[in-house]
PDB file of C-alpha atoms and ligand atoms in Angstrom:
ATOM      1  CA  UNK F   1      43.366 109.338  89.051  1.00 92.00           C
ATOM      2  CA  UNK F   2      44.662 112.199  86.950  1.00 95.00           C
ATOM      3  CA  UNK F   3      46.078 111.381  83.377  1.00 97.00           C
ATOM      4  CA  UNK F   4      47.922 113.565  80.942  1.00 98.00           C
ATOM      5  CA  UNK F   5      48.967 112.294  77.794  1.00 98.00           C
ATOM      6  CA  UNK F   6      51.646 113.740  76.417  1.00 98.00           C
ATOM      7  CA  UNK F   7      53.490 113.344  72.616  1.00 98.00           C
ATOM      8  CA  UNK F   8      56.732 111.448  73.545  1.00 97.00           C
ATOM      9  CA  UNK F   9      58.976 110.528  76.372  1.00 97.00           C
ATOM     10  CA  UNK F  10      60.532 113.265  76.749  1.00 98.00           C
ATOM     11  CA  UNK F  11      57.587 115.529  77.808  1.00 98.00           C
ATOM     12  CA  UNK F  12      56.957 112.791  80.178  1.00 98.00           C
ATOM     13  CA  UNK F  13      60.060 112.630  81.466  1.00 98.00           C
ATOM     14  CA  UNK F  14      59.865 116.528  82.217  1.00 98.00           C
ATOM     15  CA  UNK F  15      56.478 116.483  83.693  1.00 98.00           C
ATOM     16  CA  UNK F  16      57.456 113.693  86.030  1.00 98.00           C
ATOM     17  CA  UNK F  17      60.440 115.466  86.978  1.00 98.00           C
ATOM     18  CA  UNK F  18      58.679 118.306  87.522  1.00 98.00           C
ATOM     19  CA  UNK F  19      56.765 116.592  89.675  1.00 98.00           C
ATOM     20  CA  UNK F  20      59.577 115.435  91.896  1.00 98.00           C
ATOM     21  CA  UNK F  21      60.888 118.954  91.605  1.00 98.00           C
ATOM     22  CA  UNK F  22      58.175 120.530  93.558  1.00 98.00           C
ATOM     23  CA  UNK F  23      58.265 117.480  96.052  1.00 98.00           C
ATOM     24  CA  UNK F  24      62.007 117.978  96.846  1.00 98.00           C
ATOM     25  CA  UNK F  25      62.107 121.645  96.863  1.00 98.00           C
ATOM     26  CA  UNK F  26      59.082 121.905  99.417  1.00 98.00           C
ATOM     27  CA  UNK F  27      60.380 118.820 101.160  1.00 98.00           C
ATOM     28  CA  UNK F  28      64.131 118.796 101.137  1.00 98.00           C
ATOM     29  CA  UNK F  29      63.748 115.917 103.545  1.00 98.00           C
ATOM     30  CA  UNK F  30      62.076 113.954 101.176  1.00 98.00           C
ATOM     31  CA  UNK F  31      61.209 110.086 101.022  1.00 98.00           C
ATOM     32  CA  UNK F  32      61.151 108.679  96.746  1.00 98.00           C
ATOM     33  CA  UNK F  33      59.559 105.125  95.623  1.00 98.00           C
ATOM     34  CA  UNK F  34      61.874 105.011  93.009  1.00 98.00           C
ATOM     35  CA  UNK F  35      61.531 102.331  90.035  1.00 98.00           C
ATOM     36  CA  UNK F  36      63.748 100.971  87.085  1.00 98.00           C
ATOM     37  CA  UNK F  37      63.376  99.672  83.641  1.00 96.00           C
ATOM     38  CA  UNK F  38      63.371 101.542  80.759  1.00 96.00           C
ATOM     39  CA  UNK F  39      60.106 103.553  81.481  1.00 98.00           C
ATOM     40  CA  UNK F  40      61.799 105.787  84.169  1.00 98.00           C
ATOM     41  CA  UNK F  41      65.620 106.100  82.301  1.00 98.00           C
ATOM     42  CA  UNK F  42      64.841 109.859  80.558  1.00 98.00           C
ATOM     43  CA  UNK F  43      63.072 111.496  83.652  1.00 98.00           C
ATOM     44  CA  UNK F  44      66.355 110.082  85.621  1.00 98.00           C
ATOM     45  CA  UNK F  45      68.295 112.249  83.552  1.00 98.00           C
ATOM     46  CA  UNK F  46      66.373 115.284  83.481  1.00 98.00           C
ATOM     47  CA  UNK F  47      66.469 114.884  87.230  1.00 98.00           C
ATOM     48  CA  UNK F  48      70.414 115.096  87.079  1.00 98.00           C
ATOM     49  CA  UNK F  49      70.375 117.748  84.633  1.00 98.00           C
ATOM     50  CA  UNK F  50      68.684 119.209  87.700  1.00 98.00           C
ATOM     51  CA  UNK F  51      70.996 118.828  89.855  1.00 98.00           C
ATOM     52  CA  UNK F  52      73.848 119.519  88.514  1.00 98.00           C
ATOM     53  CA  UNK F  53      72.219 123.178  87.777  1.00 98.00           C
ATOM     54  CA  UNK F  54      71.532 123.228  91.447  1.00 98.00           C
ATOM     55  CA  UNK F  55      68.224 123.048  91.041  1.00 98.00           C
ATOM     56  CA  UNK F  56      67.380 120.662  93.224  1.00 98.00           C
ATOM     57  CA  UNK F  57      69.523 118.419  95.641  1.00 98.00           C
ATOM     58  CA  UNK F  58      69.581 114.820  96.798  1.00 98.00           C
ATOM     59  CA  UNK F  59      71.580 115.303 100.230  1.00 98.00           C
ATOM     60  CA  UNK F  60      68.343 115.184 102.272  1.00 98.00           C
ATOM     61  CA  UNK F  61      66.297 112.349 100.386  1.00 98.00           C
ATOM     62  CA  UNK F  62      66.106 109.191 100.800  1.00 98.00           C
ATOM     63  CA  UNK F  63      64.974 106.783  98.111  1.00 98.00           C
ATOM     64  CA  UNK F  64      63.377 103.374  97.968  1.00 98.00           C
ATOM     65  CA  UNK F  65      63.481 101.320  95.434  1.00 98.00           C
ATOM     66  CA  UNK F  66      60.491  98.755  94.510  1.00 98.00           C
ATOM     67  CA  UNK F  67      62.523  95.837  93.534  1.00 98.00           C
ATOM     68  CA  UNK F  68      65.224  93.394  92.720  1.00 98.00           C
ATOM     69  CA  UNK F  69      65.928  90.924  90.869  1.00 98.00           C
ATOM     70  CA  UNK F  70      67.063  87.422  93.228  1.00 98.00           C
ATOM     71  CA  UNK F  71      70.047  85.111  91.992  1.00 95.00           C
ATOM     72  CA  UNK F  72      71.674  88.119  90.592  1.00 96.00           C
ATOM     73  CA  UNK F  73      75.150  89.095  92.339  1.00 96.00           C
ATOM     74  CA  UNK F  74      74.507  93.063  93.416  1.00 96.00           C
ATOM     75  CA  UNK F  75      77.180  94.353  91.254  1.00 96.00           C
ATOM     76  CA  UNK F  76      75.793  92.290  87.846  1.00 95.00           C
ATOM     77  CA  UNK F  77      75.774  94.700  85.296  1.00 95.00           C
ATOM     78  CA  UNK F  78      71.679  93.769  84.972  1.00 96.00           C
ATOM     79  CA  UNK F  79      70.721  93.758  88.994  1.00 97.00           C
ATOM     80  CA  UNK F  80      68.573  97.062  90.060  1.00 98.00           C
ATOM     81  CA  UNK F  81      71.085  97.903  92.236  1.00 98.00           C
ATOM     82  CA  UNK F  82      73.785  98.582  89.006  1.00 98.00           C
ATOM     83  CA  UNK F  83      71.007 100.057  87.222  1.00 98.00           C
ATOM     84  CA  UNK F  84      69.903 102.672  89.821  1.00 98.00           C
ATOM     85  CA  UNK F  85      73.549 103.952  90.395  1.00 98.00           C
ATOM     86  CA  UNK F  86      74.600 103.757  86.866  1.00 98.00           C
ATOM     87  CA  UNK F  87      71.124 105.952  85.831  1.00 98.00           C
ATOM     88  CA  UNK F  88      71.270 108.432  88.351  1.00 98.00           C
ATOM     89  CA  UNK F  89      72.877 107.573  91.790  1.00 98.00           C
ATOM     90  CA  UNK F  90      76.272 108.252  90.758  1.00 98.00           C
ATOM     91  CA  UNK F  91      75.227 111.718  89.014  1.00 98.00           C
ATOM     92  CA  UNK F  92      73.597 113.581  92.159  1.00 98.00           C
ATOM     93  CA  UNK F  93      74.323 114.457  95.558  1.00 98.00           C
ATOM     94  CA  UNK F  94      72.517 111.772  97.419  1.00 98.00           C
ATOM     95  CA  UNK F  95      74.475 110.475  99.991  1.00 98.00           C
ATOM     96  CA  UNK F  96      75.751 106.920 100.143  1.00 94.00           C
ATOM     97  CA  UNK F  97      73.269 105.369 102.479  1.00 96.00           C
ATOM     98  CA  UNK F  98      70.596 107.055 101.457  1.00 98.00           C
ATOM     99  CA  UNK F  99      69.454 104.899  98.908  1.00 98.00           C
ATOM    100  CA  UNK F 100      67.665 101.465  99.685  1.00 98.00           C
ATOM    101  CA  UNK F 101      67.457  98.535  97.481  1.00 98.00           C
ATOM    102  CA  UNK F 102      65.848  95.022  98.599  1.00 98.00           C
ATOM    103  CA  UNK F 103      68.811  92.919  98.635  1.00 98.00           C
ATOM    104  CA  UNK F 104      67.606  89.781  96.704  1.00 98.00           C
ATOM    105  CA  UNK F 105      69.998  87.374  97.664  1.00 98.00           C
ATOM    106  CA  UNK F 106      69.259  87.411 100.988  1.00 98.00           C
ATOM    107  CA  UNK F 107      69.542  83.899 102.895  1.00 97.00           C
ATOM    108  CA  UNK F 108      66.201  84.262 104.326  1.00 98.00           C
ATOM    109  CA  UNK F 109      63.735  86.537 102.124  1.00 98.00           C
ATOM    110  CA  UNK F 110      60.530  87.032 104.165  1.00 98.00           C
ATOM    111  CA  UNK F 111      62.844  88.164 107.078  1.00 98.00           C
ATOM    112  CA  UNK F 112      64.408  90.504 103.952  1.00 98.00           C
ATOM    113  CA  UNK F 113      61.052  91.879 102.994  1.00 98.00           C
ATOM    114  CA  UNK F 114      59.965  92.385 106.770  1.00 98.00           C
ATOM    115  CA  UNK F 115      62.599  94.523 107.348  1.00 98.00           C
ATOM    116  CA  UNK F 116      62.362  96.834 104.102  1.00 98.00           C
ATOM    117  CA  UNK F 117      58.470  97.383 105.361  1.00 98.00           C
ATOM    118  CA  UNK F 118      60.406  98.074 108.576  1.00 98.00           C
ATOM    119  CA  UNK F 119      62.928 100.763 107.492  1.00 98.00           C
ATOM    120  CA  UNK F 120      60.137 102.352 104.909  1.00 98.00           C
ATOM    121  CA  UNK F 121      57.901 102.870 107.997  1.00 98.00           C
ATOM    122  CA  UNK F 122      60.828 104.839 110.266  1.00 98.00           C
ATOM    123  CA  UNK F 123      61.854 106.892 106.905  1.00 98.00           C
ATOM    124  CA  UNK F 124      58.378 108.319 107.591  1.00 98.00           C
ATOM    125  CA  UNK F 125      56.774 106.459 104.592  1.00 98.00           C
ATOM    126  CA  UNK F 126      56.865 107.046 100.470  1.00 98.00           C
ATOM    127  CA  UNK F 127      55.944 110.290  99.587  1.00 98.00           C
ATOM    128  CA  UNK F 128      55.897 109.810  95.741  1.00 98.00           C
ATOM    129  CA  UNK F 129      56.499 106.263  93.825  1.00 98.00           C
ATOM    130  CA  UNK F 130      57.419 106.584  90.264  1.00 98.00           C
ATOM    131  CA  UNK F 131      56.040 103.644  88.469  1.00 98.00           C
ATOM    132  CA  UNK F 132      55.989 101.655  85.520  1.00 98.00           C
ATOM    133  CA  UNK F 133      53.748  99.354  84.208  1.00 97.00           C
ATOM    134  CA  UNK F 134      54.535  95.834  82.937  1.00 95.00           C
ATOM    135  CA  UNK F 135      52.894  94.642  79.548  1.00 93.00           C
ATOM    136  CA  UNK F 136      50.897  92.385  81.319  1.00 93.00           C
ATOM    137  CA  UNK F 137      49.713  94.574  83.793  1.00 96.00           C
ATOM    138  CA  UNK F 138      51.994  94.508  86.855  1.00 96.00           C
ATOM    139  CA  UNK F 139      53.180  97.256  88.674  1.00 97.00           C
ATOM    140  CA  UNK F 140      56.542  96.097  91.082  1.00 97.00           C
ATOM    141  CA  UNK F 141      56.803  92.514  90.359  1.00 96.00           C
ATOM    142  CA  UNK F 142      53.391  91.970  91.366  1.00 97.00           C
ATOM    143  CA  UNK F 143      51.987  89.754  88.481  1.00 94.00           C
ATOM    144  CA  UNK F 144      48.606  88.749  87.177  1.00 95.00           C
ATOM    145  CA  UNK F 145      47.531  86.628  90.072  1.00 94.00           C
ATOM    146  CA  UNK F 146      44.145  85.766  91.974  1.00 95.00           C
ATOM    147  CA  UNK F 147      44.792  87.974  94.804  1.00 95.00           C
ATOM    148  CA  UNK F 148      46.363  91.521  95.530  1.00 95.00           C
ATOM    149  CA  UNK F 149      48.984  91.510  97.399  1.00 93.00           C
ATOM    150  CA  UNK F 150      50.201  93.206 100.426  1.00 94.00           C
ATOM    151  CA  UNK F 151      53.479  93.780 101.636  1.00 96.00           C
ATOM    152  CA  UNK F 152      56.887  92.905 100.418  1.00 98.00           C
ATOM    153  CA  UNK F 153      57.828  89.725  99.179  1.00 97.00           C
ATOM    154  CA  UNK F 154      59.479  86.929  96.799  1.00 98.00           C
ATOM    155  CA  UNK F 155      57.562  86.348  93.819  1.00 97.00           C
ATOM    156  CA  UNK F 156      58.261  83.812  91.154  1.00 96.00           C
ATOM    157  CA  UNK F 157      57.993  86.029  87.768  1.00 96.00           C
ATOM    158  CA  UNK F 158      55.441  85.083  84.660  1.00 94.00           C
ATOM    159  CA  UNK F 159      56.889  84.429  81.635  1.00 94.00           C
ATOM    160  CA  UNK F 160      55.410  87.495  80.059  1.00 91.00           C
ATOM    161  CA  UNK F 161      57.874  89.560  82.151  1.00 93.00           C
ATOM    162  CA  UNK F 162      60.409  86.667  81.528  1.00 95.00           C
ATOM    163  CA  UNK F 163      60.040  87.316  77.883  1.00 92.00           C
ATOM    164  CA  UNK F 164      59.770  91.413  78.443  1.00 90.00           C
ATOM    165  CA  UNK F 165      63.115  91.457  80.063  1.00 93.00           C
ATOM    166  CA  UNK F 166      65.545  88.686  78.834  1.00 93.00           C
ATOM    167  CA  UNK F 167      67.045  91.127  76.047  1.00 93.00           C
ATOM    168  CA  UNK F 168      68.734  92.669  78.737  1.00 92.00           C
ATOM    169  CA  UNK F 169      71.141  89.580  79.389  1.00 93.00           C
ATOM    170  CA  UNK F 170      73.262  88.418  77.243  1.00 88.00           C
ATOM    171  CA  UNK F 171      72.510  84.486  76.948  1.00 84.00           C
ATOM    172  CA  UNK F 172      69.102  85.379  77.177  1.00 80.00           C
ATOM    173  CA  UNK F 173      68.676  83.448  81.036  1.00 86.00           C
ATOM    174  CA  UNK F 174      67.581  85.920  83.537  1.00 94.00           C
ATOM    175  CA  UNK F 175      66.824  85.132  87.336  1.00 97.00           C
ATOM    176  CA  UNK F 176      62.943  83.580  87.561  1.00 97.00           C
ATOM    177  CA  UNK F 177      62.486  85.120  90.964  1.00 98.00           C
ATOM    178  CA  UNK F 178      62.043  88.954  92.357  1.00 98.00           C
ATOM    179  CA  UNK F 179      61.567  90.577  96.043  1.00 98.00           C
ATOM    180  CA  UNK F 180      59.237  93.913  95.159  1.00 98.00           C
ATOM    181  CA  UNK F 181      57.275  95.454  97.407  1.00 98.00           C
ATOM    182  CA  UNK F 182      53.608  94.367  97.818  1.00 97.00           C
ATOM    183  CA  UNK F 183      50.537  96.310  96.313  1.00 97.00           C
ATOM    184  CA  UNK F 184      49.680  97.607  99.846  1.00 96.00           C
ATOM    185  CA  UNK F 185      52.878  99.337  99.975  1.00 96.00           C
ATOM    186  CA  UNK F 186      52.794 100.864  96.644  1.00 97.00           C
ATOM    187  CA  UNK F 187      49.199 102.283  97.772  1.00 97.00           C
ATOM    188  CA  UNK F 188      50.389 104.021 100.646  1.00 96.00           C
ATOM    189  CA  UNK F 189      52.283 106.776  98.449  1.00 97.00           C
ATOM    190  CA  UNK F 190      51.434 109.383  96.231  1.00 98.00           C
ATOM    191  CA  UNK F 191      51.928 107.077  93.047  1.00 98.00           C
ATOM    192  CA  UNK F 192      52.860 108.812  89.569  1.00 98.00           C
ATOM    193  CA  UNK F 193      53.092 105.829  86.930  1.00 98.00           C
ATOM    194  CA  UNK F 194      54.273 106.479  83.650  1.00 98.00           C
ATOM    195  CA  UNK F 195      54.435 104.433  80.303  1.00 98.00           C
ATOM    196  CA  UNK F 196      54.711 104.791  76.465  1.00 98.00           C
ATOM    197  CA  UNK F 197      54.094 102.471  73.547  1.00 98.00           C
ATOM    198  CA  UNK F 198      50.891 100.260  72.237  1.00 98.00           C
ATOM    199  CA  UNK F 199      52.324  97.609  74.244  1.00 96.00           C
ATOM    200  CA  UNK F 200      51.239  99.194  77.366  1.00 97.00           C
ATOM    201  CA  UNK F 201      47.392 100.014  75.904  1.00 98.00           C
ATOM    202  CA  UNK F 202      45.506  97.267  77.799  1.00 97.00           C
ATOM    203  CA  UNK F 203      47.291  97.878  80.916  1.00 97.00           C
ATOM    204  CA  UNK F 204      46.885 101.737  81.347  1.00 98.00           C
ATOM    205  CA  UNK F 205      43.594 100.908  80.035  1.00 97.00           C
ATOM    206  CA  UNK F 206      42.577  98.848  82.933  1.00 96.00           C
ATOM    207  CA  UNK F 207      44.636 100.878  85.301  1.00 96.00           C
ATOM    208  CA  UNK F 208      42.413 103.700  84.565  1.00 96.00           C
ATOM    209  CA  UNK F 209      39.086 102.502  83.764  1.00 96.00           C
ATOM    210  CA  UNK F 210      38.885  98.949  85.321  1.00 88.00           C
ATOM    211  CA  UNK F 211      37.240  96.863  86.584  1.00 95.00           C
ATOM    212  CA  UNK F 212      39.671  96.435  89.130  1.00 96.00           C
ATOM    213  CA  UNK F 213      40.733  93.139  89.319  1.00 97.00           C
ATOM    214  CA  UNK F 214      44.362  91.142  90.377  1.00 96.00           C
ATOM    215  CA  UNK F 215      44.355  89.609  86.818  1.00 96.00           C
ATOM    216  CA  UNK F 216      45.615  92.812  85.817  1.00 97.00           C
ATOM    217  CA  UNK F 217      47.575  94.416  88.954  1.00 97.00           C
ATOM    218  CA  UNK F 218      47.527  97.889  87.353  1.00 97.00           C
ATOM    219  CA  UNK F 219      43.993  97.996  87.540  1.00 97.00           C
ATOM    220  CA  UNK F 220      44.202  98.811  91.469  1.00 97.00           C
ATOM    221  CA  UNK F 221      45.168 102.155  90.905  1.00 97.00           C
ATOM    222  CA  UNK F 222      41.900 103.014  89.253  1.00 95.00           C
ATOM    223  CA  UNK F 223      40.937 103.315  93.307  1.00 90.00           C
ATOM    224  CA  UNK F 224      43.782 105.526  94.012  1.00 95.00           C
ATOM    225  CA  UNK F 225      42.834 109.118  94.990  1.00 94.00           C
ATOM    226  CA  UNK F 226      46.162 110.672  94.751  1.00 96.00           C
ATOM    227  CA  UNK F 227      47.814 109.137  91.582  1.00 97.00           C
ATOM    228  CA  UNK F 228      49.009 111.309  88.099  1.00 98.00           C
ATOM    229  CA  UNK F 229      49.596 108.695  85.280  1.00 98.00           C
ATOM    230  CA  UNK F 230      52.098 110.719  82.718  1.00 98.00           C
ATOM    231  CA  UNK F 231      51.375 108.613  79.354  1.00 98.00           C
ATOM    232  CA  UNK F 232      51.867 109.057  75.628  1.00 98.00           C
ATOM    233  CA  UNK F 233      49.145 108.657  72.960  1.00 98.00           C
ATOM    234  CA  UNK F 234      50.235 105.078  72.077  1.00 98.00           C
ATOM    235  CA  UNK F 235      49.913 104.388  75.710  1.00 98.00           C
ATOM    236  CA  UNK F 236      46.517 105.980  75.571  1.00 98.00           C
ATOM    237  CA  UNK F 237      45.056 104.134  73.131  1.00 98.00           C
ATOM    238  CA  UNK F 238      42.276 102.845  74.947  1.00 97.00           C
ATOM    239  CA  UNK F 239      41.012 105.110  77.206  1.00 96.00           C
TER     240      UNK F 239
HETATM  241  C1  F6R V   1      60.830  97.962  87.601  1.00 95.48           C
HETATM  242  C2  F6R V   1      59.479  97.463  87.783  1.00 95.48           C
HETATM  243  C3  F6R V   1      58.676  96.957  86.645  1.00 95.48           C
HETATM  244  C4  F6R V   1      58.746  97.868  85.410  1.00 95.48           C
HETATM  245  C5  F6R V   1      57.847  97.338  84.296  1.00 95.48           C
HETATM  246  C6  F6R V   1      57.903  98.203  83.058  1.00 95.48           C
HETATM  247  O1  F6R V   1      61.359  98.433  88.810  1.00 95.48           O
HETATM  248  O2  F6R V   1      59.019  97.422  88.870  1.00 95.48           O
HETATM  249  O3  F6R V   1      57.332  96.864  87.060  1.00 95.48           O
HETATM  250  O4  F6R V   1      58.352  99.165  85.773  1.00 95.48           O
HETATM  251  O5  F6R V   1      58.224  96.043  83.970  1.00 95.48           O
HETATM  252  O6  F6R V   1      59.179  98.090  82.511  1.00 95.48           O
HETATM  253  P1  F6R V   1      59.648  99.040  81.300  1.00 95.48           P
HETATM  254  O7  F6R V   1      59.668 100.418  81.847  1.00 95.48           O
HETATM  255  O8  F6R V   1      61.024  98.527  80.968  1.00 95.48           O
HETATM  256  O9  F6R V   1      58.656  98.847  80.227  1.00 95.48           O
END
């Protein structure tokens, strides 16, 4: 895996979107892993910047994102699905239907999950996944576990990522469950994972030296041949 290490978010955020740039120029047709939290918000809007310049354009890509929360209504001001279309959705030209979210109050998840696999396979595959990294070490939802896992499912979250992420609601009580696509997915693409802060030190640590190991999720991408992490020097503390 390639790593740069940059000074601050903001050169991150341009060399990721330079990254997905080059991909959507020389691929109008395009297929993005997209991701949220707060990792991914600033290269979001230098990608809109883009756009609006006419840089680049959305009308041919298609976008996947890599998870959602479950118990949430769709339209909650803290679900994925507000967040995607809120940070960049609603500022660029990608058509409505173009953009796929797991929908995680599905009545019957695994059937859910089976079909995302489904409709990621006939869009041809990911070509690039934007990622961030979770504290502990997970990339999607997929926690610290005994096992890797494969394809996407449900997954009860840790309370490291409970505690991570309950600033975002207001009473503090945030859904315990996710549907995020599985480790095997993420594999498949092109992966460019990003992160800043000390926070984040052991994980990008592992992810790029190992040992590989599902204790620490991130670590699997120490395998991957085709992977640029984007990082700042806090991040990079322990490589
Ligand atoms: C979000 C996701 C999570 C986050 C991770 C880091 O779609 O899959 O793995 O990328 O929790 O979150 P931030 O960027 O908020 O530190």
């Amino acid at each position: 895996m390639e790593v740069r290490i940059f000074n601050n978010a903001d050169e991150i955020a341009q060399a990721a979107a330079d990254i997905f740039t080059n991909l959507i120029r020389a691929k109008p047709a395009c297929v993005l892993g997209l991701a949220t939290g707060a990792s991914p918000v600033e290269t979001y809007r230098e990608l809109i910047k883009r756009c609006k310049k006419g840089v680049i354009s959305f009308k041919d890509v298609k976008t996947f994102n890599l998870d959602e929360y479950c118990d949430l209504p769709r339209d909650d001001e803290n679900s994925y699905y507000t967040f995607m279309h809120k940070n960049l959705f609603d500022s660029v030209d990608l058509p409505a239907g173009s953009s796929h979210l797991l929908d995680g109050n599905a009545a019957d998840p695994e059937k859910e999950a089976a079909g995302y696999e489904k409709l990621i396979e006939l869009a041809g595959g990911i070509d690039i996944q934007l990622l961030g990294i979770g504290r502990n070490g997970h990339i999607g939802f997929n926690e610290p576990s005994d096992k890797f896992t494969e394809h996407t499912y449900k997954v009860k979250l840790t309370e490291s990522t409970i505690e991570a992420n309950k600033k975002y609601f207001d009473d503090g009580k945030m859904p315990h469950y996710a549907l995020t696509m599985g480790i095997s997915t993420i594999m498949q693409a092109k992966i460019v994972p990003i992160a800043t802060g000390s926070e984040k030190a052991d994980a990008i640590g592992a992810a790029v030296l190992g040992p590989v190991s599902p204790s620490c999720p991130a670590s699997v991408l120490h395998e991957h041949k085709d992977a640029v992490m984007l990082v700042d020097k806090a991040a990079a503390a322990k490589l």
